[in-house]
Amino acid sequence: MTGSRESIVDAARRAARQAHAPYSGIHVGAALVAASGAVYRGNNVENAAYPLGNCAETSAIAVGVQAEGVAFRIAEIAVWATDRDGAVIAASPCGGCRQRIRELASGDSTAIHFPWQAGEIRTVTIAELLPFAFSLPSSQPSR
Ligand code: THU
């Protein structure tokens, strides 16, 4: 089940306000609609040991898995990001988060919404964002 694009983008915008981003100043929020219809949110959590920081998408996925366990799947996901001045910035998911979304997406057409140039909201599928995704042999089609 999916809601309106506006409502899930707004949930990502609200999640970004919770960011712990004292180093980059980039506040990122993610909100996803699970296949169950439930909405889960997350934000980036930075650390003084920089590589230990978590992306917002990763945080939202962790919340969903905690709530639903192995049944958890992503029907759609929105990302939002602002800079130090609070201005919206382009925020397509990073490469690592694309792989994480792919792993738990409902299918190839799982939608991802994010601000792009001039604050325009783009909607693309996970298959468009991460073509030729890595998967283990056990999940690959037989040859
Ligand atoms: N960040 C995310 O939360 N999601 C992404 O997809 C890319 C980057 C965060 C990580 C870091 O806290 C800040 O944005 C600047 O890189």
mmCIF file of C-alpha atoms and ligand atoms in Angstrom:
data_model
loop_
_atom_site.group_PDB
_atom_site.id
_atom_site.type_symbol
_atom_site.label_atom_id
_atom_site.label_comp_id
_atom_site.label_asym_id
_atom_site.label_seq_id
_atom_site.Cartn_x
_atom_site.Cartn_y
_atom_site.Cartn_z
ATOM 1 C CA MET A 1 0.000 0.000 0.000
ATOM 2 C CA THR A 2 1.305 3.469 -0.806
ATOM 3 C CA GLY A 3 0.160 6.900 0.372
ATOM 4 C CA SER A 4 0.396 10.217 -1.411
ATOM 5 C CA ARG A 5 3.822 11.366 -2.477
ATOM 6 C CA GLU A 6 3.295 14.611 -0.567
ATOM 7 C CA SER A 7 2.653 12.864 2.740
ATOM 8 C CA ILE A 8 5.704 10.597 2.597
ATOM 9 C CA VAL A 9 7.942 13.478 1.470
ATOM 10 C CA ASP A 10 6.572 15.555 4.339
ATOM 11 C CA ALA A 11 7.379 12.726 6.771
ATOM 12 C CA ALA A 12 10.987 12.727 5.457
ATOM 13 C CA ARG A 13 11.126 16.504 5.906
ATOM 14 C CA ARG A 14 10.044 16.146 9.538
ATOM 15 C CA ALA A 15 12.544 13.319 10.113
ATOM 16 C CA ALA A 16 15.382 15.554 8.874
ATOM 17 C CA ARG A 17 14.722 17.897 11.793
ATOM 18 C CA GLN A 18 15.825 15.130 14.179
ATOM 19 C CA ALA A 19 19.240 14.729 12.523
ATOM 20 C CA HIS A 20 22.411 14.540 14.598
ATOM 21 C CA ALA A 21 24.732 16.178 12.093
ATOM 22 C CA PRO A 22 27.085 18.533 13.952
ATOM 23 C CA TYR A 23 30.010 17.835 11.569
ATOM 24 C CA SER A 24 28.539 18.157 8.080
ATOM 25 C CA GLY A 25 25.593 20.383 8.961
ATOM 26 C CA ILE A 26 23.602 18.349 6.426
ATOM 27 C CA HIS A 27 20.350 17.259 8.017
ATOM 28 C CA VAL A 28 18.915 14.226 6.232
ATOM 29 C CA GLY A 29 15.582 12.537 6.854
ATOM 30 C CA ALA A 30 14.117 9.398 5.314
ATOM 31 C CA ALA A 31 10.571 8.093 5.540
ATOM 32 C CA LEU A 32 9.414 4.833 4.060
ATOM 33 C CA VAL A 33 6.082 3.148 3.567
ATOM 34 C CA ALA A 34 6.428 -0.554 4.288
ATOM 35 C CA ALA A 35 4.512 -3.205 2.362
ATOM 36 C CA SER A 36 2.387 -3.492 5.528
ATOM 37 C CA GLY A 37 1.313 0.145 5.085
ATOM 38 C CA ALA A 38 3.177 1.323 8.186
ATOM 39 C CA VAL A 39 5.435 4.371 7.929
ATOM 40 C CA TYR A 40 8.932 4.355 9.444
ATOM 41 C CA ARG A 41 11.305 7.305 9.686
ATOM 42 C CA GLY A 42 15.004 7.797 10.298
ATOM 43 C CA ASN A 43 17.661 10.496 10.179
ATOM 44 C CA ASN A 44 21.407 10.670 9.787
ATOM 45 C CA VAL A 45 23.444 10.176 12.960
ATOM 46 C CA GLU A 46 27.022 11.452 12.684
ATOM 47 C CA ASN A 47 29.941 10.621 14.965
ATOM 48 C CA ALA A 48 33.218 12.337 15.850
ATOM 49 C CA ALA A 49 34.847 9.243 14.348
ATOM 50 C CA TYR A 50 33.466 10.259 10.949
ATOM 51 C CA PRO A 51 33.139 6.877 9.163
ATOM 52 C CA LEU A 52 30.878 5.629 11.952
ATOM 53 C CA GLY A 53 28.036 7.927 10.946
ATOM 54 C CA ASN A 54 24.753 6.458 9.705
ATOM 55 C CA CYS A 55 22.709 7.662 6.762
ATOM 56 C CA ALA A 56 19.038 8.540 7.244
ATOM 57 C CA GLU A 57 17.898 5.725 4.922
ATOM 58 C CA THR A 58 19.895 3.188 6.930
ATOM 59 C CA SER A 59 18.296 4.439 10.156
ATOM 60 C CA ALA A 60 14.757 4.223 8.714
ATOM 61 C CA ILE A 61 15.385 0.686 7.460
ATOM 62 C CA ALA A 62 16.640 -0.349 10.912
ATOM 63 C CA VAL A 63 13.431 0.994 12.493
ATOM 64 C CA GLY A 64 11.318 -0.959 9.988
ATOM 65 C CA VAL A 65 13.202 -4.206 10.528
ATOM 66 C CA GLN A 66 12.936 -3.753 14.289
ATOM 67 C CA ALA A 67 9.156 -3.325 14.001
ATOM 68 C CA GLU A 68 8.364 -6.067 11.465
ATOM 69 C CA GLY A 69 11.282 -8.507 11.401
ATOM 70 C CA VAL A 70 11.768 -10.738 8.345
ATOM 71 C CA ALA A 71 8.455 -9.685 6.781
ATOM 72 C CA PHE A 72 9.643 -6.088 6.374
ATOM 73 C CA ARG A 73 9.677 -4.764 2.796
ATOM 74 C CA ILE A 74 9.884 -1.217 1.415
ATOM 75 C CA ALA A 75 6.976 -0.148 -0.814
ATOM 76 C CA GLU A 76 8.313 3.392 -1.303
ATOM 77 C CA ILE A 77 10.819 5.703 0.360
ATOM 78 C CA ALA A 78 11.378 9.464 0.460
ATOM 79 C CA VAL A 79 14.544 11.363 1.369
ATOM 80 C CA TRP A 80 14.931 15.016 2.338
ATOM 81 C CA ALA A 81 18.030 17.041 3.140
ATOM 82 C CA THR A 82 18.888 20.571 4.196
ATOM 83 C CA ASP A 83 22.177 22.420 4.520
ATOM 84 C CA ARG A 84 23.534 24.454 7.461
ATOM 85 C CA ASP A 85 21.251 27.338 6.539
ATOM 86 C CA GLY A 86 18.193 25.110 6.443
ATOM 87 C CA ALA A 87 17.943 25.301 2.641
ATOM 88 C CA VAL A 88 16.825 22.161 0.832
ATOM 89 C CA ILE A 89 19.586 20.414 -1.136
ATOM 90 C CA ALA A 90 19.631 17.653 -3.744
ATOM 91 C CA ALA A 91 19.608 14.321 -1.925
ATOM 92 C CA SER A 92 19.462 11.133 -3.924
ATOM 93 C CA PRO A 93 20.452 8.112 -1.784
ATOM 94 C CA CYS A 94 24.183 7.318 -1.664
ATOM 95 C CA GLY A 95 25.492 4.150 -3.286
ATOM 96 C CA GLY A 96 25.522 2.151 -0.055
ATOM 97 C CA CYS A 97 21.935 3.096 0.755
ATOM 98 C CA ARG A 98 20.839 2.139 -2.759
ATOM 99 C CA GLN A 99 22.132 -1.356 -2.083
ATOM 100 C CA ARG A 100 20.397 -1.430 1.326
ATOM 101 C CA ILE A 101 17.095 -0.283 -0.195
ATOM 102 C CA ARG A 102 17.450 -2.853 -2.993
ATOM 103 C CA GLU A 103 17.835 -5.686 -0.484
ATOM 104 C CA LEU A 104 14.490 -4.938 1.178
ATOM 105 C CA ALA A 105 12.505 -3.357 -1.664
ATOM 106 C CA SER A 106 9.137 -4.902 -2.559
ATOM 107 C CA GLY A 107 10.312 -5.147 -6.172
ATOM 108 C CA ASP A 108 12.111 -3.435 -9.050
ATOM 109 C CA SER A 109 9.459 -0.711 -9.180
ATOM 110 C CA THR A 110 9.790 0.403 -5.550
ATOM 111 C CA ALA A 111 9.675 4.210 -5.775
ATOM 112 C CA ILE A 112 12.219 6.618 -4.304
ATOM 113 C CA HIS A 113 11.391 10.308 -3.957
ATOM 114 C CA PHE A 114 14.087 12.929 -3.364
ATOM 115 C CA PRO A 115 14.758 16.621 -3.915
ATOM 116 C CA TRP A 116 16.836 17.301 -6.998
ATOM 117 C CA GLN A 117 17.728 20.478 -8.864
ATOM 118 C CA ALA A 118 15.946 23.673 -7.771
ATOM 119 C CA GLY A 119 14.076 21.749 -5.092
ATOM 120 C CA GLU A 120 12.120 19.720 -7.669
ATOM 121 C CA ILE A 121 11.033 16.340 -6.235
ATOM 122 C CA ARG A 122 12.142 13.465 -8.456
ATOM 123 C CA THR A 123 10.584 10.007 -8.320
ATOM 124 C CA VAL A 124 12.542 7.071 -9.729
ATOM 125 C CA THR A 125 12.501 3.317 -9.170
ATOM 126 C CA ILE A 126 15.139 1.335 -7.302
ATOM 127 C CA ALA A 127 15.946 -0.494 -10.552
ATOM 128 C CA GLU A 128 16.736 2.874 -12.157
ATOM 129 C CA LEU A 129 18.840 4.020 -9.196
ATOM 130 C CA LEU A 130 20.783 0.772 -8.878
ATOM 131 C CA PRO A 131 20.852 -1.273 -12.057
ATOM 132 C CA PHE A 132 22.878 -4.506 -11.986
ATOM 133 C CA ALA A 133 22.659 -4.632 -8.171
ATOM 134 C CA PHE A 134 24.791 -7.109 -6.301
ATOM 135 C CA SER A 135 23.022 -10.192 -4.977
ATOM 136 C CA LEU A 136 24.179 -13.528 -3.601
ATOM 137 C CA PRO A 137 24.029 -16.614 -5.864
ATOM 138 C CA SER A 138 21.129 -18.029 -3.805
ATOM 139 C CA SER A 139 18.886 -15.123 -4.845
ATOM 140 C CA GLN A 140 19.923 -15.010 -8.482
ATOM 141 C CA PRO A 141 17.801 -16.406 -11.302
ATOM 142 C CA SER A 142 19.062 -19.842 -12.391
ATOM 143 C CA ARG A 143 21.258 -19.885 -15.491
HETATM 144 N N1 THU B 1 23.712 11.116 4.131
HETATM 145 C C1 THU B 1 22.523 10.457 4.316
HETATM 146 O O1 THU B 1 21.941 10.485 5.414
HETATM 147 N N2 THU B 1 22.002 9.769 3.263
HETATM 148 C C2 THU B 1 22.583 9.658 2.029
HETATM 149 O O2 THU B 1 22.080 8.961 1.164
HETATM 150 C C3 THU B 1 23.809 10.405 1.755
HETATM 151 C C4 THU B 1 24.425 11.125 2.886
HETATM 152 C C5 THU B 1 24.284 11.848 5.271
HETATM 153 C C6 THU B 1 25.559 11.259 5.813
HETATM 154 C C7 THU B 1 26.184 12.451 6.487
HETATM 155 O O3 THU B 1 25.714 12.536 7.818
HETATM 156 C C8 THU B 1 25.679 13.650 5.693
HETATM 157 O O4 THU B 1 24.613 13.157 4.888
HETATM 158 C C9 THU B 1 26.720 14.293 4.811
HETATM 159 O O5 THU B 1 27.352 13.353 4.032
#
